[in-house]
Short mmCIF file of C-alpha atoms in Angstrom, two decimals:
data_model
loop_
_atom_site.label_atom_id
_atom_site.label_comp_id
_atom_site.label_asym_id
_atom_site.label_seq_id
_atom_site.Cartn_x
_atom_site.Cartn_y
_atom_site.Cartn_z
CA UNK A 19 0.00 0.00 0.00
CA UNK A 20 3.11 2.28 0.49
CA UNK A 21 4.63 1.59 -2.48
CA UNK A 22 1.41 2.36 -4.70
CA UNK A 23 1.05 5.80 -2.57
CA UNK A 24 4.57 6.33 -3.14
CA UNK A 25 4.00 6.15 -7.01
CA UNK A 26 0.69 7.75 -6.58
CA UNK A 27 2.57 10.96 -5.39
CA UNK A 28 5.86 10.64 -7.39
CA UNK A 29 3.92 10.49 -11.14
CA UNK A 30 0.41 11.97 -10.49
CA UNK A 31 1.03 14.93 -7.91
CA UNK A 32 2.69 17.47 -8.69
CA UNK A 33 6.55 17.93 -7.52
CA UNK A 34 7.89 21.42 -8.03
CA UNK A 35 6.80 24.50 -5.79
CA UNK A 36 5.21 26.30 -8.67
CA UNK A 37 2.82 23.76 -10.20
CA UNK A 38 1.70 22.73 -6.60
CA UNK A 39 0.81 26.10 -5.91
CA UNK A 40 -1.27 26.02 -8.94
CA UNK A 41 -2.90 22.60 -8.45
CA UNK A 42 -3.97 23.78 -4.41
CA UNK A 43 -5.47 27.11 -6.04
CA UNK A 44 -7.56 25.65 -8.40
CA UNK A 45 -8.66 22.60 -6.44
CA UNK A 46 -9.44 25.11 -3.75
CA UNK A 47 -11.45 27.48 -6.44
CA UNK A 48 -13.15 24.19 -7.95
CA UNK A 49 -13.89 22.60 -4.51
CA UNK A 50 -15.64 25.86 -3.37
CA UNK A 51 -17.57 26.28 -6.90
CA UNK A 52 -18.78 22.70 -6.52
CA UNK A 53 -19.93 23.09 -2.65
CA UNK A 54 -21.73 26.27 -3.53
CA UNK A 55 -23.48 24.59 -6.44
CA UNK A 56 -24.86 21.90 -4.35
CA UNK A 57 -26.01 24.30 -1.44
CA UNK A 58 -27.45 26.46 -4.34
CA UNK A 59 -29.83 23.39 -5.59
CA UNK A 60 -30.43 22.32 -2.31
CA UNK A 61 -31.46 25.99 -0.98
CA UNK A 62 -33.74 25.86 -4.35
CA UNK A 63 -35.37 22.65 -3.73
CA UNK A 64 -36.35 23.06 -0.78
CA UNK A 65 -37.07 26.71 0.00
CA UNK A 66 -37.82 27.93 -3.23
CA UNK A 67 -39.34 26.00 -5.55
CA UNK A 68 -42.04 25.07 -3.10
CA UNK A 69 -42.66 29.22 -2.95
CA UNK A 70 -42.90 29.26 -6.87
CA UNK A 71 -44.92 26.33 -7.33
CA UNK A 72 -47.28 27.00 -4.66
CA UNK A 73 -47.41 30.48 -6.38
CA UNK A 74 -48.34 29.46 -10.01
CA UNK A 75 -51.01 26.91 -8.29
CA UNK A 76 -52.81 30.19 -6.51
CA UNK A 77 -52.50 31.91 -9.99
CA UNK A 78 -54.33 29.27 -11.45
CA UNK A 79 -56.99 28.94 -9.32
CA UNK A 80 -57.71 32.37 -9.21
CA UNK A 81 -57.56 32.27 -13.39
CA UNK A 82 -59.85 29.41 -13.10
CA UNK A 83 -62.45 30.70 -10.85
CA UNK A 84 -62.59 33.53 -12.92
CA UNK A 85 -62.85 32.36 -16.20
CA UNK A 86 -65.84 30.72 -15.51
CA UNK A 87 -67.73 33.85 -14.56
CA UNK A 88 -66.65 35.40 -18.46
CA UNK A 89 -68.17 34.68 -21.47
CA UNK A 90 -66.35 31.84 -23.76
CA UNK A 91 -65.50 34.06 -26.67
CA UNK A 92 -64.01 36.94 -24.59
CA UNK A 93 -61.76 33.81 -22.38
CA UNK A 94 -58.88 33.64 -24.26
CA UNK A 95 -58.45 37.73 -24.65
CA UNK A 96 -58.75 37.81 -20.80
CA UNK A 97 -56.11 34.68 -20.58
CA UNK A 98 -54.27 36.89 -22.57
CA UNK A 99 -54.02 40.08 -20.50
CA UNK A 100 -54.34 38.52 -16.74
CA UNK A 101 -51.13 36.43 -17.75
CA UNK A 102 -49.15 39.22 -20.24
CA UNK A 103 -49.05 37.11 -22.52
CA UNK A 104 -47.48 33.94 -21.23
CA UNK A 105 -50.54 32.45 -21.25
CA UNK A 106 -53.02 31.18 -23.64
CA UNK A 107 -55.92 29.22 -24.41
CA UNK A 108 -56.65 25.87 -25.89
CA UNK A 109 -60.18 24.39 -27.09
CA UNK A 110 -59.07 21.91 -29.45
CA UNK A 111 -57.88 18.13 -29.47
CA UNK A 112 -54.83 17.90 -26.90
CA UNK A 113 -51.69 17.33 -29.26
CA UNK A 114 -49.93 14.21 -29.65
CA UNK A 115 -47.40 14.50 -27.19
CA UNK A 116 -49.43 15.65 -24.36
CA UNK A 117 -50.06 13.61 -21.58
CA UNK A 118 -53.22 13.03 -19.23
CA UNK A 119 -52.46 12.66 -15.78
CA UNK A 120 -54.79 10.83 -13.44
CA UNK A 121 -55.67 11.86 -10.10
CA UNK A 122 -57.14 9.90 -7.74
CA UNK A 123 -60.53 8.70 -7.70
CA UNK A 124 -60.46 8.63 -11.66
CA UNK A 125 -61.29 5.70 -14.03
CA UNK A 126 -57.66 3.85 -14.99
CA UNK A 127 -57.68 4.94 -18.85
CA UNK A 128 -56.44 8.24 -17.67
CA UNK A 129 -53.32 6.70 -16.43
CA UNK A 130 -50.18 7.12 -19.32
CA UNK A 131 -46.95 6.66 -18.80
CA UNK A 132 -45.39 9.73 -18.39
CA UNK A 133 -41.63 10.29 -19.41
CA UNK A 134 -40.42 13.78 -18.20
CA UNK A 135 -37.90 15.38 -15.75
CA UNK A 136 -37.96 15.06 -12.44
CA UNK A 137 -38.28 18.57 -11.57
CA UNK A 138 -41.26 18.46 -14.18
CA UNK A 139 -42.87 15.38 -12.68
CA UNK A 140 -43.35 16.33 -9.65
CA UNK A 141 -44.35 19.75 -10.42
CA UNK A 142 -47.43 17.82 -12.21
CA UNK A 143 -47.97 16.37 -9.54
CA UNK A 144 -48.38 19.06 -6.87
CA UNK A 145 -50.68 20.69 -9.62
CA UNK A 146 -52.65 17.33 -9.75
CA UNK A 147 -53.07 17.09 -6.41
CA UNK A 148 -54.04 20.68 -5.61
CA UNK A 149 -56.91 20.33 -8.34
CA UNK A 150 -58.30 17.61 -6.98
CA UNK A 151 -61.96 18.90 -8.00
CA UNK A 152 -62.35 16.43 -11.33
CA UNK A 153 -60.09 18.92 -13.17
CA UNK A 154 -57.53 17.05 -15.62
CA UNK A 155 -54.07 18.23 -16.42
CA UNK A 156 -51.85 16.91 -18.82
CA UNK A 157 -48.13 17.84 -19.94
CA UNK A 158 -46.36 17.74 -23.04
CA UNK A 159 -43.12 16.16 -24.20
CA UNK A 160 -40.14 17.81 -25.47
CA UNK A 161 -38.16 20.83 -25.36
CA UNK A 162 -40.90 23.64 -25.10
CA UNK A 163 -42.72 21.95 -22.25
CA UNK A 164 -46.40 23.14 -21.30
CA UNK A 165 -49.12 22.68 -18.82
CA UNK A 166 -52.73 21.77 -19.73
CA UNK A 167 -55.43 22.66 -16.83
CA UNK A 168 -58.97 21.68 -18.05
CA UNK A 169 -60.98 24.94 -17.39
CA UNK A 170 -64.50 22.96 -16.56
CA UNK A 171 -64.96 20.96 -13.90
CA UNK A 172 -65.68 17.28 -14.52
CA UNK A 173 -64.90 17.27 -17.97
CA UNK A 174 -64.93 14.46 -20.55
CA UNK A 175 -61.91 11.88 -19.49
CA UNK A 176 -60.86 11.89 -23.00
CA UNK A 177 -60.11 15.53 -22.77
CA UNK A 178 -62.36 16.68 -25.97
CA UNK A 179 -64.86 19.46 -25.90
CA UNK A 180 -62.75 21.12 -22.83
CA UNK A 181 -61.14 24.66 -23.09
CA UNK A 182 -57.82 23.91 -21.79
CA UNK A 183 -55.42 26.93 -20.01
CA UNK A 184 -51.87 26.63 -21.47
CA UNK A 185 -48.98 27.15 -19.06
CA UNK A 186 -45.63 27.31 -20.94
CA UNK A 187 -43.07 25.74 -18.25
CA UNK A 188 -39.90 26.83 -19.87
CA UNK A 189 -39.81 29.89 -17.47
CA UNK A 190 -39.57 27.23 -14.37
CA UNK A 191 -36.83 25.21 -15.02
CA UNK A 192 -34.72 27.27 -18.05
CA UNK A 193 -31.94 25.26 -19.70
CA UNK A 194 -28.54 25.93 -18.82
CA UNK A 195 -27.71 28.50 -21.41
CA UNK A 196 -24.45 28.29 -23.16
CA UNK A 197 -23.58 32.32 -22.48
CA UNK A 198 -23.38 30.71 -18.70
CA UNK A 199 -20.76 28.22 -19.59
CA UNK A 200 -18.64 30.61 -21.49
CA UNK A 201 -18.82 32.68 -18.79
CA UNK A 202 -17.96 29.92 -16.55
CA UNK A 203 -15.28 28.51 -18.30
CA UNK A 204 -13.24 32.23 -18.52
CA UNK A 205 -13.88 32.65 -14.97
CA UNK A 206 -12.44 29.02 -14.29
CA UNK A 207 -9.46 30.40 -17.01
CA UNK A 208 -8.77 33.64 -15.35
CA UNK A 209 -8.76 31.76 -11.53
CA UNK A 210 -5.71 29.12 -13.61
CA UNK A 211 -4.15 31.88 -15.38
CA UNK A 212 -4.09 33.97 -11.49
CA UNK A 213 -2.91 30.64 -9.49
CA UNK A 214 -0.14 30.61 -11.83
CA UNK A 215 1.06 33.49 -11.68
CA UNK A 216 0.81 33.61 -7.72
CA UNK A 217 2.43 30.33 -7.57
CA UNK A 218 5.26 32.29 -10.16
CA UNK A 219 5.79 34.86 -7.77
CA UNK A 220 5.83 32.58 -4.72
CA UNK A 221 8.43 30.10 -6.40
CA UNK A 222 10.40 32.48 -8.87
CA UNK A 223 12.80 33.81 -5.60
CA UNK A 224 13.07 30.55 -4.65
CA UNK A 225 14.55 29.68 -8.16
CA UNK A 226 16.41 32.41 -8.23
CA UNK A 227 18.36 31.55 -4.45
CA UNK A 228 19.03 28.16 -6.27
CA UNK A 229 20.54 29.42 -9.47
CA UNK A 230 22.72 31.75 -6.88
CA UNK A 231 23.38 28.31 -5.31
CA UNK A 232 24.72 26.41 -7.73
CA UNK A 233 26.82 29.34 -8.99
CA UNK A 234 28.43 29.51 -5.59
CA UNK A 235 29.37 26.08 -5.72
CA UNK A 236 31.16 26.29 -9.09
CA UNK A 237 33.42 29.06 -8.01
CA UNK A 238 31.30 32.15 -9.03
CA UNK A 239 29.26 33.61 -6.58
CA UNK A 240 26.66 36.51 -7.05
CA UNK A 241 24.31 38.15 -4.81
CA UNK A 242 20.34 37.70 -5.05
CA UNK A 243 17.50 40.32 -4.77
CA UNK A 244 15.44 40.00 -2.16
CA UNK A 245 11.64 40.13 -3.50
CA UNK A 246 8.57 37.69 -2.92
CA UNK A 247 6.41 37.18 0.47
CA UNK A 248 8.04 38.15 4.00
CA UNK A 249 9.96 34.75 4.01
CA UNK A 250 11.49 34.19 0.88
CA UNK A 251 12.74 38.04 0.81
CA UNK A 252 14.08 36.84 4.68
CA UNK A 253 16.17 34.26 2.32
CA UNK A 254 17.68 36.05 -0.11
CA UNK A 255 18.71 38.77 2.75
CA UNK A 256 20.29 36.01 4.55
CA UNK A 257 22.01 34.59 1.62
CA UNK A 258 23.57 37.52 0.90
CA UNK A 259 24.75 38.02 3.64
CA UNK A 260 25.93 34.81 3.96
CA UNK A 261 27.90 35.73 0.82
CA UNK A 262 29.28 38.94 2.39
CA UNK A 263 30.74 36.88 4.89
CA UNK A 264 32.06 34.04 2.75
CA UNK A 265 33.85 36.63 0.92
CA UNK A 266 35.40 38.85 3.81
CA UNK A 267 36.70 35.23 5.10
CA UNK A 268 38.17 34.74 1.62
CA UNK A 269 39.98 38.07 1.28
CA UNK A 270 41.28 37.49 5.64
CA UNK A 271 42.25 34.01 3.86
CA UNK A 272 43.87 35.59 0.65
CA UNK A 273 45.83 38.32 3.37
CA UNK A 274 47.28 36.03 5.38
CA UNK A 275 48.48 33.56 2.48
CA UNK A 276 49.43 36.59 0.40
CA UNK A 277 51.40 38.03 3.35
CA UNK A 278 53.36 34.71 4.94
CA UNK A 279 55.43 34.11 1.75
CA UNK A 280 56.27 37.98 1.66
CA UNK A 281 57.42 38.30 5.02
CA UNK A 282 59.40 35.00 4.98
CA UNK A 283 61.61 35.57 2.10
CA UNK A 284 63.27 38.29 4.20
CA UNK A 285 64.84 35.74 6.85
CA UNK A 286 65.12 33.47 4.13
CA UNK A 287 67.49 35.49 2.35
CA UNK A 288 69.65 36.52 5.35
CA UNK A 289 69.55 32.49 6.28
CA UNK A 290 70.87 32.19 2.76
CA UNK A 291 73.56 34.85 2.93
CA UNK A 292 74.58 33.08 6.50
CA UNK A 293 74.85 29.11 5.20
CA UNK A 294 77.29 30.91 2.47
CA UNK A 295 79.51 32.73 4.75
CA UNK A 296 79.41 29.75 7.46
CA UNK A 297 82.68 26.89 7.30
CA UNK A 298 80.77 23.81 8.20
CA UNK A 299 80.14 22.14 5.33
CA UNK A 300 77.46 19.70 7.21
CA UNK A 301 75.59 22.32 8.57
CA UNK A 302 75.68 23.85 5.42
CA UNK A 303 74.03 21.13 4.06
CA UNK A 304 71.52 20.44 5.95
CA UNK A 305 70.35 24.04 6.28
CA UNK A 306 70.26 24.18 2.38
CA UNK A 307 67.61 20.71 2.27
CA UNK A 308 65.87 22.97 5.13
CA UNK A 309 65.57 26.41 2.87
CA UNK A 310 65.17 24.31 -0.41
CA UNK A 311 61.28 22.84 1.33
CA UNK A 312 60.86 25.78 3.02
CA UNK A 313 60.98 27.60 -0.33
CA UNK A 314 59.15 25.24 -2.10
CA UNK A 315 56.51 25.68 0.51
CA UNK A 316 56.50 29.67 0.10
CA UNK A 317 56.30 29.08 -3.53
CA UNK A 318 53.06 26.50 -3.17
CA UNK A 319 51.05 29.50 -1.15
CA UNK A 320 52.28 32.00 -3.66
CA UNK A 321 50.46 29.48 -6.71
CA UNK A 322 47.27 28.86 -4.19
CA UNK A 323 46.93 32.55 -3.61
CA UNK A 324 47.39 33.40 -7.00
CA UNK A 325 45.25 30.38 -8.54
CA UNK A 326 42.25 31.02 -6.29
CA UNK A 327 41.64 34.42 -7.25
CA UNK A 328 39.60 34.26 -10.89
CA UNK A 329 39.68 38.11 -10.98
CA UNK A 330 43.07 37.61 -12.30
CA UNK A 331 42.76 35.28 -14.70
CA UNK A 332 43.70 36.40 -18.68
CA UNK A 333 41.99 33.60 -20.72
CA UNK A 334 42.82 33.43 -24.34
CA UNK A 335 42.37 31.14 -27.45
CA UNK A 336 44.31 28.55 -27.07
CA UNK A 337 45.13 25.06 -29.08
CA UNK A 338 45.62 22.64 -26.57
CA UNK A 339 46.79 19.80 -28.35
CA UNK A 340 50.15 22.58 -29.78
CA UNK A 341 50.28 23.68 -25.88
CA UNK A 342 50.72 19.81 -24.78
CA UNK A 343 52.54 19.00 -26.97
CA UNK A 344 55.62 21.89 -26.02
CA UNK A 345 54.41 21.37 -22.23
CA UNK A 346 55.39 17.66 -22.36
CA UNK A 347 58.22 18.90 -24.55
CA UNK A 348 59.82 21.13 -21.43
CA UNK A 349 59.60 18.37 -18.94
CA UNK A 350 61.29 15.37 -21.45
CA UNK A 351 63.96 17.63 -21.66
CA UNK A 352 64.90 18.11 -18.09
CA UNK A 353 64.48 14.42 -18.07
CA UNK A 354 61.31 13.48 -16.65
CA UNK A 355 59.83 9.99 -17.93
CA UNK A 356 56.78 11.34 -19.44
CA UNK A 357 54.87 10.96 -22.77
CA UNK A 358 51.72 12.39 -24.02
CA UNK A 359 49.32 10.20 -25.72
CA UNK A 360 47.05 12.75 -28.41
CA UNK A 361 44.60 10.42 -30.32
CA UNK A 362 43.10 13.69 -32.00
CA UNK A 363 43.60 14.84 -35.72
CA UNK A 364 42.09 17.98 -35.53
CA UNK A 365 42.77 20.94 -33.13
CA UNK A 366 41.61 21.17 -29.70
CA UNK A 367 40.48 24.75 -29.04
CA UNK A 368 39.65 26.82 -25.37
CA UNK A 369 39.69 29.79 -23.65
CA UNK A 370 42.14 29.25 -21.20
CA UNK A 371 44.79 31.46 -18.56
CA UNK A 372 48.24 30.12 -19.43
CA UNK A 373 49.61 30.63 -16.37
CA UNK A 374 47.33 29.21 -14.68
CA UNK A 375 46.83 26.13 -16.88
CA UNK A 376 50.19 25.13 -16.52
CA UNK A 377 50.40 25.88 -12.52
CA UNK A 378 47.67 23.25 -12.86
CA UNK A 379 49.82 20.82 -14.75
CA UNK A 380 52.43 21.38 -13.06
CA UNK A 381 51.11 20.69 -9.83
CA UNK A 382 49.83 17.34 -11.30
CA UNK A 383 53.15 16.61 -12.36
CA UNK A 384 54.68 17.16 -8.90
CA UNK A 385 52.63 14.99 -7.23
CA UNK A 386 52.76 11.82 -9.42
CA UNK A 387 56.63 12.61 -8.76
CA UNK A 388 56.46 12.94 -5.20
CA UNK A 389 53.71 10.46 -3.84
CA UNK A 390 53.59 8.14 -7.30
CA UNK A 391 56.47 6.72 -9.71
CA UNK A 392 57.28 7.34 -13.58
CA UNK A 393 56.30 6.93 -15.94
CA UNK A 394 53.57 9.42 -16.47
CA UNK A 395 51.14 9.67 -19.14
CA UNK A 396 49.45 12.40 -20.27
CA UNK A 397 46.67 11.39 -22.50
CA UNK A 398 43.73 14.39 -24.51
CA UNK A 399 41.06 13.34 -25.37
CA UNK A 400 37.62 15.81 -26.73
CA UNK A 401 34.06 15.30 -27.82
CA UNK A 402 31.67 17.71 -28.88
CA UNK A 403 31.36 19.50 -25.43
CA UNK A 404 34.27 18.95 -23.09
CA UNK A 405 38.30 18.66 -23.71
CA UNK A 406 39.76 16.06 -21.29
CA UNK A 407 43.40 16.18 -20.03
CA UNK A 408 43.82 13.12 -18.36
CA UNK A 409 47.51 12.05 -16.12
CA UNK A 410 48.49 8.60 -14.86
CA UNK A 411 51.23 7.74 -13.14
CA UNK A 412 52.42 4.01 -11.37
CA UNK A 413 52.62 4.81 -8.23
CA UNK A 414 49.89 3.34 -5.51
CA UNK A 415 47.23 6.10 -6.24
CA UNK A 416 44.68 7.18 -3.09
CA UNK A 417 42.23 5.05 -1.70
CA UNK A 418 38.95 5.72 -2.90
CA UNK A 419 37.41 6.67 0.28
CA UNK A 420 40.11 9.16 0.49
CA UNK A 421 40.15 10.94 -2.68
CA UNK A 422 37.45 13.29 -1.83
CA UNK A 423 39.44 14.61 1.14
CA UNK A 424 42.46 14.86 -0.89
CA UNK A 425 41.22 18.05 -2.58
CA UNK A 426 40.69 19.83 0.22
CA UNK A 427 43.51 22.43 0.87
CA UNK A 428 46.21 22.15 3.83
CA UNK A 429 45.35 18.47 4.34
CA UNK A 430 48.39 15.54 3.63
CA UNK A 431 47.31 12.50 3.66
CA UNK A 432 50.95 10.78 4.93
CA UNK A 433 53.70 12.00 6.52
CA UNK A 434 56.24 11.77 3.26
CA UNK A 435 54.81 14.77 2.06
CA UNK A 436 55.92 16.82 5.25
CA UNK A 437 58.97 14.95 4.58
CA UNK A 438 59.30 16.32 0.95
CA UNK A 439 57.81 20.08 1.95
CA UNK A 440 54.58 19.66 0.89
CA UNK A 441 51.91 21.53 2.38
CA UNK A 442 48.57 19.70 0.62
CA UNK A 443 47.78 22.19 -1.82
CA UNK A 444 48.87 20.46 -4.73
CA UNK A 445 45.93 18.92 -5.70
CA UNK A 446 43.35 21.90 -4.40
CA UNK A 447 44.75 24.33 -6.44
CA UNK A 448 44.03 21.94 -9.32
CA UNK A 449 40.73 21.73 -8.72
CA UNK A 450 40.54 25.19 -7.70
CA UNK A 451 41.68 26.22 -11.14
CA UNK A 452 39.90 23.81 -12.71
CA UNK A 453 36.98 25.38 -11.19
CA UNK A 454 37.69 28.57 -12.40
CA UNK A 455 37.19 27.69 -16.13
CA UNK A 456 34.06 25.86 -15.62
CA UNK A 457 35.36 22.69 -15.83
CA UNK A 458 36.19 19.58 -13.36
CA UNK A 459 38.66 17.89 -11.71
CA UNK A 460 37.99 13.97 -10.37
CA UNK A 461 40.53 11.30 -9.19
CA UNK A 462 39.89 7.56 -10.47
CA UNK A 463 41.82 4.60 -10.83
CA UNK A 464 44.53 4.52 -13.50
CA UNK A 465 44.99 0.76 -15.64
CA UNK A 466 48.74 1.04 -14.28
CA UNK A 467 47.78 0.45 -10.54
CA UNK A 468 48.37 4.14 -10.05
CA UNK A 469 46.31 7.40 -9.98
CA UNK A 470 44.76 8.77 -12.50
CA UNK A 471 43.86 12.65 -12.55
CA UNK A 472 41.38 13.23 -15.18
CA UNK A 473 40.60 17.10 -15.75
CA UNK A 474 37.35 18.23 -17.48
CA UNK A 475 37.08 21.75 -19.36
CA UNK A 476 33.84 22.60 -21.33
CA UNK A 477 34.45 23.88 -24.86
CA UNK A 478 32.55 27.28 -24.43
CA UNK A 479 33.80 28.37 -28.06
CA UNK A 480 33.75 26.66 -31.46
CA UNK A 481 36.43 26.67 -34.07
CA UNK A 482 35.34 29.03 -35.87
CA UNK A 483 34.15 31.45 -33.05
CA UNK A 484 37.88 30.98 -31.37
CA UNK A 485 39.29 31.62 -34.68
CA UNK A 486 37.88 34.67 -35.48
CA UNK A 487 38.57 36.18 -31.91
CA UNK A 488 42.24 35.15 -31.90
CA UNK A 489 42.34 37.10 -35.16
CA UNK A 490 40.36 40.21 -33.91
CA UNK A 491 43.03 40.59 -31.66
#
């Protein structure tokens, strides 16, 4: 029974904000239409249709009484004007599709089957009951409906030589004209059209705080304005200044990195100037290992501070199957077991910062070195929407439950690499940069036994579009 609820709610109810807003609107508007409708016909049945029957059945009477005490050929003139016109006489053979009704105390021939409406039926009857002085009634068939009241008391049951008076019952029970359903069924349009667009302006902040959500996770975030009901204009207020704080902790961050490297290379320098004036060669040597990681360190907040900061980015048209190609180049030649697979025949363009493309690579690079073994491969691939720069190495790669945290900045994940003067920003600043153009950066398994670093960028330009801006320039 859960599991049919379950797919009850998932496929048939509705699952966004907006549309649910809609659907409770007009299942509130049709609910309330339908309730009033059947107090309306209740109200009428009982209260007023008695009033309006019991009415026309005076009327008659009165019409009846009266007619006797006028001559015949001046009857149907007076019909005429005591009714305005609504009524008339009748002195000839009842049509075909009129009906006698019997009352009781008659002989059975008077008794026909009669097929009308309820509402018409009964109305018959209440007249045939009222008249119970040996005056017949009959009703017609069809459409046009009518009332037949035998003016003469005791007439002939076969309803000839009898003036009848002619009631025309269209007036009490009028069809439902189709004016009324027009005008219902723009009503019923105008309540959809409002319910959407209150459930619009209910939901529309809402979609805007997630659009401002996502772009905060990929790297770019930008304020929201606050608009909708009290709560949601609460929301965007406190996202923004959520952001406000996010980014005056990134700028204390950005300080302090930026600052730490400056002020060391000052008592680096005179440490330098020291270890070359002192006579102990050991010392010397060791002190030099010391200011080599400590160096290296400086140099890997320098990268961070600059590769977190897209402001400074300078992208440009690049082919990155050419760029590989010399990248791998540089590194064979300082002799660095590397190769780069390129299965493409056709060039690879993006919009790319060169600087910060290869602090990327080269970060890559460093840590197959330093936590993997050679030889690494450096394999491009491309379809139709992303370029791929994928790096193995044969070293023992990172645990799959780790990988995740081994993005995260300042975190090592053994002690070799406070050994080598590693700091864990390595592979953050690759995904930070990564980031930064859009793109992705995931660790996997490479065939070698090692890790494989497989870096996504989307290919925002075409050929031709790349083309023509490199050449604008």
């Amino acid at each position: 029974m859960s599991r049919f609820r379950s797919l009850v709610c998932r496929y048939l109810f509705p699952r966004s904000l907006r549309a649910r807003v809609a659907f409770l609107v007009l299942g509130a508007v049709l609910f309330s239409h339908t309730v009033t409708m059947i107090m309306i016909d209740r109200y009428q049945e009982r209260y007023v249709d008695p009033v309006k029957y019991d009415l026309i059945i005076t009327a008659l009477h009165t019409l009846q009484a009266a007619v006797t005490h006028i001559p015949p050929d001046e009857r149907a003139d007076f019909v005429h004007r005591a009714s305005h016109g609504q009524w008339y006489l009748w002195n000839r053979q009842l049509p075909a599709d009129v009906q006698l009704h019997p009352q009781a105390g008659m002989p059975g021939t008077l008794s026909r089957t009669v097929n009308a409406s309820p509402q018409l039926e009964a109305f018959v009857e209440r007249v045939n009951a009222s008249l119970g002085d040996g005056t017949l009634v009959a009703a017609s068939q069809g459409q046009a409906a009518r009332l037949y009241i035998s003016l003469s008391q005791v007439p002939s049951q076969s309803g000839t030589n009898t003036d009848w008076l002619v009631v025309p019952l269209d007036r009490l029970d009028p069809p439902l004209a189709a004016h009324i359903i027009v005008i219902w069924l723009l009503s019923l349009s105008g309540v959809l059209m409002l319910a959407g667009w209150f459930s619009w302006h209910i939901s529309r902040p809402m979609t805007r705080l997630a659009e401002a959500a996502d772009q905060l996770a990929a790297g770019k975030p930008s304020r929201v304005e606050p608009s909708g009901p009290d709560e949601t204009r609460l929301l965007g207020e406190r996202f923004n200044a959520m952001l406000d704080a996010l980014a005056e902790s990134d700028a204390v961050r950005r300080t302090l990195l930026a600052g730490l490297p400056h002020d060391l290379k000052g008592p680096l320098s005179r440490m330098w100037l020291r270890i070359e004036m002192s006579s102990d060669t050991t010392f010397c040597e060791g002190m030099r290992k010391d200011l080599h990681d400590m160096q290296h360190m400086v140099g890997q907040f320098l990268d961070f501070v600059r590769g977190s900061d897209p402001t400074a980015y300078r992208p440009m048209s690049l082919d990155i199957r050419n760029w590989l190609q010399e990248y791998t180049q540089h590194w064979q030649n300082s002799g660095l077991d590397i190769t780069l697979h390129d299965p493409l025949n056709a060039p690879v363009r993006l919009r790319l910062d060169d600087s910060a493309l290869r602090r990327l690579l080269d970060n890559l690079v460093s840590n197959a070195m330093h936590h993997g073994k050679p030889p690494i491969r450096i394999t491009l691939q491309a379809d139709a929407r992303h370029a791929y720069i994928i790096l193995d190495d044969h070293g023992p790669g990172i645990p799959m439950e780790r990988r995740q945290e081994a993005l995260r900045p300042f975190l090592r994940l053994d002690d070799a690499r406070t050994r080598t003067g590693n700091v864990g920003l390595g592979l953050a600043l690759a995904d930070t940069i990564a980031r930064a153009h859009h793109g992705r950066l995931k660790l996997d398994d490479a065939p070698s036994g090692g890790l494989r670093v497989r870096v996504s960028i989307p290919r925002s330009l075409s050929d031709e579009q790349t083309d023509s801006d490199s050449s604008s320039d």
